Coordinates of N, CA and C in Angstrom, one line a residue:
N224 N 0.8 -1.2 0.0 CA 0.0 0.0 -0.1 C 0.9 1.2 0.1
L225 N 0.8 2.0 -1.2 CA 1.6 3.4 -0.9 C 0.6 4.3 -1.0
T226 N 1.1 5.6 -0.5 CA 0.7 6.8 -0.6 C 0.6 7.2 -2.0
A227 N -0.1 8.4 -2.1 CA -0.2 9.1 -3.5 C 1.2 9.7 -3.9
L228 N 2.0 10.1 -2.8 CA 3.2 10.6 -3.0 C 4.1 9.5 -3.5
E229 N 3.9 8.3 -2.8 CA 5.0 7.3 -2.8 C 4.5 6.7 -4.3
L230 N 3.6 6.5 -4.8 CA 2.8 6.1 -6.2 C 3.4 7.0 -7.2
G231 N 3.5 8.2 -7.0 CA 3.9 9.2 -8.0 C 5.4 9.2 -8.3
A232 N 6.2 8.9 -7.0 CA 7.5 8.6 -7.1 C 7.9 7.4 -7.7
A233 N 7.1 6.3 -7.5 CA 7.4 4.9 -8.1 C 7.2 4.8 -9.7
I234 N 6.0 6.0 -10.1 CA 5.9 6.0 -11.7 C 7.1 7.0 -12.0
A235 N 7.3 7.9 -11.4 CA 8.5 8.8 -11.9 C 10.0 7.8 -12.3
R236 N 10.1 6.9 -11.2 CA 11.4 6.2 -11.2 C 11.2 4.9 -12.4
G237 N 9.9 4.9 -13.0 CA 9.7 3.8 -13.9 C 9.5 2.5 -13.4
E238 N 9.1 2.7 -12.1 CA 8.9 1.4 -11.2 C 7.5 0.6 -11.6
T239 N 6.6 1.5 -12.0 CA 5.3 1.1 -12.4 C 4.7 2.1 -13.7
T240 N 3.5 2.1 -14.0 CA 3.1 3.0 -14.8 C 1.8 3.7 -14.2
S241 N 1.6 4.6 -15.0 CA 0.0 5.1 -14.3 C -1.0 4.1 -14.8
L242 N -1.1 3.5 -16.0 CA -2.0 2.4 -16.3 C -2.1 1.1 -15.4
A243 N -0.9 0.7 -15.0 CA -0.8 -0.5 -14.0 C -1.5 0.1 -12.8
A244 N -1.0 1.3 -12.2 CA -1.6 1.7 -10.9 C -3.1 2.0 -11.0
T245 N -3.5 2.3 -12.1 CA -5.1 2.6 -12.3 C -5.7 1.2 -12.2
E246 N -5.1 0.3 -12.9 CA -5.9 -1.1 -12.9 C -5.8 -1.7 -11.7
T247 N -4.8 -1.7 -10.9 CA -4.7 -2.0 -9.4 C -5.8 -1.5 -8.7
L248 N -6.0 -0.2 -8.7 CA -6.8 0.4 -7.9 C -8.3 0.2 -8.4
L249 N -8.7 0.1 -9.7 CA -9.9 -0.3 -10.0 C -10.2 -1.7 -9.6
A250 N -9.3 -2.5 -9.6 CA -9.5 -4.3 -9.0 C -9.7 -4.0 -7.6
A251 N -9.1 -2.9 -6.9 CA -9.5 -2.9 -5.3 C -10.8 -2.3 -5.3
I252 N -11.2 -1.4 -6.1 CA -12.7 -1.1 -5.9 C -13.6 -2.0 -6.3
D253 N -13.4 -2.9 -7.3 CA -14.2 -4.1 -7.7 C -14.2 -5.0 -6.4
E254 N -13.3 -5.2 -5.8 CA -13.2 -6.3 -4.4 C -13.9 -5.7 -3.4
K255 N -13.7 -4.3 -3.0 CA -14.3 -3.8 -1.7 C -15.6 -3.2 -1.9
D256 N -15.9 -2.6 -3.0 CA -17.0 -1.8 -3.0 C -18.5 -2.5 -2.9
P257 N -18.5 -3.5 -3.3 CA -19.8 -4.2 -3.0 C -20.2 -4.3 -1.5
A258 N -19.4 -4.2 -0.7 CA -19.8 -4.4 0.9 C -19.8 -2.9 1.2
L259 N -18.9 -2.0 0.7 CA -18.7 -0.8 1.1 C -19.6 0.3 0.6
R260 N -20.0 0.0 -0.6 CA -21.1 1.0 -1.4 C -20.5 2.4 -1.2
A261 N -19.1 2.5 -1.5 CA -18.7 4.2 -1.4 C -18.7 4.8 -2.7
Y262 N -18.9 4.0 -3.8 CA -18.8 4.6 -5.0 C -20.4 4.5 -6.0
V263 N -20.7 5.7 -6.3 CA -22.0 5.8 -7.2 C -21.8 5.5 -8.6
N264 N -20.6 5.7 -9.2 CA -20.2 5.6 -10.5 C -18.6 5.6 -10.7
V265 N -18.4 4.3 -11.3 CA -16.8 4.3 -11.5 C -16.5 4.5 -13.0
T266 N -15.8 5.8 -13.2 CA -15.6 5.9 -14.7 C -14.4 5.0 -15.3
R267 N -14.5 3.8 -15.0 CA -13.5 2.8 -15.5 C -12.9 3.3 -16.7
K268 N -13.5 3.2 -18.0 CA -13.0 3.4 -19.3 C -12.0 5.0 -19.3
S269 N -12.8 5.8 -18.7 CA -12.2 7.2 -18.7 C -10.9 7.1 -18.0
A270 N -10.9 6.5 -16.6 CA -9.7 6.3 -15.7 C -8.5 5.6 -16.4
L271 N -8.9 4.6 -17.3 CA -7.9 3.9 -18.1 C -7.3 4.5 -19.1
D272 N -8.2 5.4 -20.1 CA -7.8 6.2 -21.0 C -6.9 7.3 -20.6
D273 N -7.2 7.9 -19.5 CA -6.3 9.1 -19.0 C -5.2 8.6 -18.5
A274 N -5.1 7.2 -17.9 CA -3.7 6.7 -17.5 C -2.9 6.2 -18.6
A275 N -3.4 5.7 -19.7 CA -2.7 5.4 -20.8 C -2.2 6.9 -21.4
R276 N -3.0 7.9 -21.7 CA -2.6 9.0 -22.0 C -1.4 9.8 -21.3
A277 N -1.3 9.4 -20.0 CA -0.4 10.1 -19.0 C 0.8 9.3 -19.4
D278 N 0.9 8.0 -19.4 CA 1.8 7.2 -19.7 C 2.8 7.5 -21.1
A279 N 1.8 7.7 -22.1 CA 2.2 8.1 -23.4 C 2.9 9.4 -23.5
A280 N 2.2 10.3 -22.9 CA 2.9 11.8 -22.7 C 4.2 11.8 -21.9
S281 N 4.3 10.8 -20.9 CA 5.7 10.9 -20.3 C 6.9 9.8 -20.7
G282 N 6.2 9.1 -22.1 CA 7.5 8.2 -22.6 C 7.2 6.8 -22.1
Y283 N 6.3 6.6 -20.9 CA 6.6 5.2 -20.2 C 5.7 4.3 -21.0
S284 N 6.2 3.0 -20.9 CA 5.5 2.1 -21.4 C 4.1 1.7 -20.8
T285 N 3.1 1.1 -21.3 CA 1.9 0.9 -20.6 C 1.7 -0.4 -20.4
S286 N 2.9 -1.2 -20.2 CA 2.6 -2.6 -19.9 C 2.6 -2.5 -18.3
S287 N 2.1 -3.7 -17.6 CA 1.9 -3.6 -16.3 C 3.1 -4.1 -15.6
V288 N 3.5 -3.2 -14.8 CA 4.7 -3.8 -13.9 C 4.4 -3.6 -12.6
W289 N 3.2 -3.3 -12.1 CA 2.8 -3.2 -10.9 C 2.7 -4.5 -10.0
T290 N 3.6 -4.5 -8.6 CA 3.7 -5.4 -8.1 C 3.1 -5.2 -6.7

């Protein structure tokens, strides 16, 4: 579990990508939200598209390297 600052630093170091981080966070929402009911609407496609664009703009690969 990383803080937002730690995750940003990991992305900057090339240890993960925005897309991989977004996929991981969306999976956590899928797992936990049925019990929590914290989200009214999860904009999955928009989040993944934005993450892929961020990776492309920064020159990072969009392959999943999140561990």
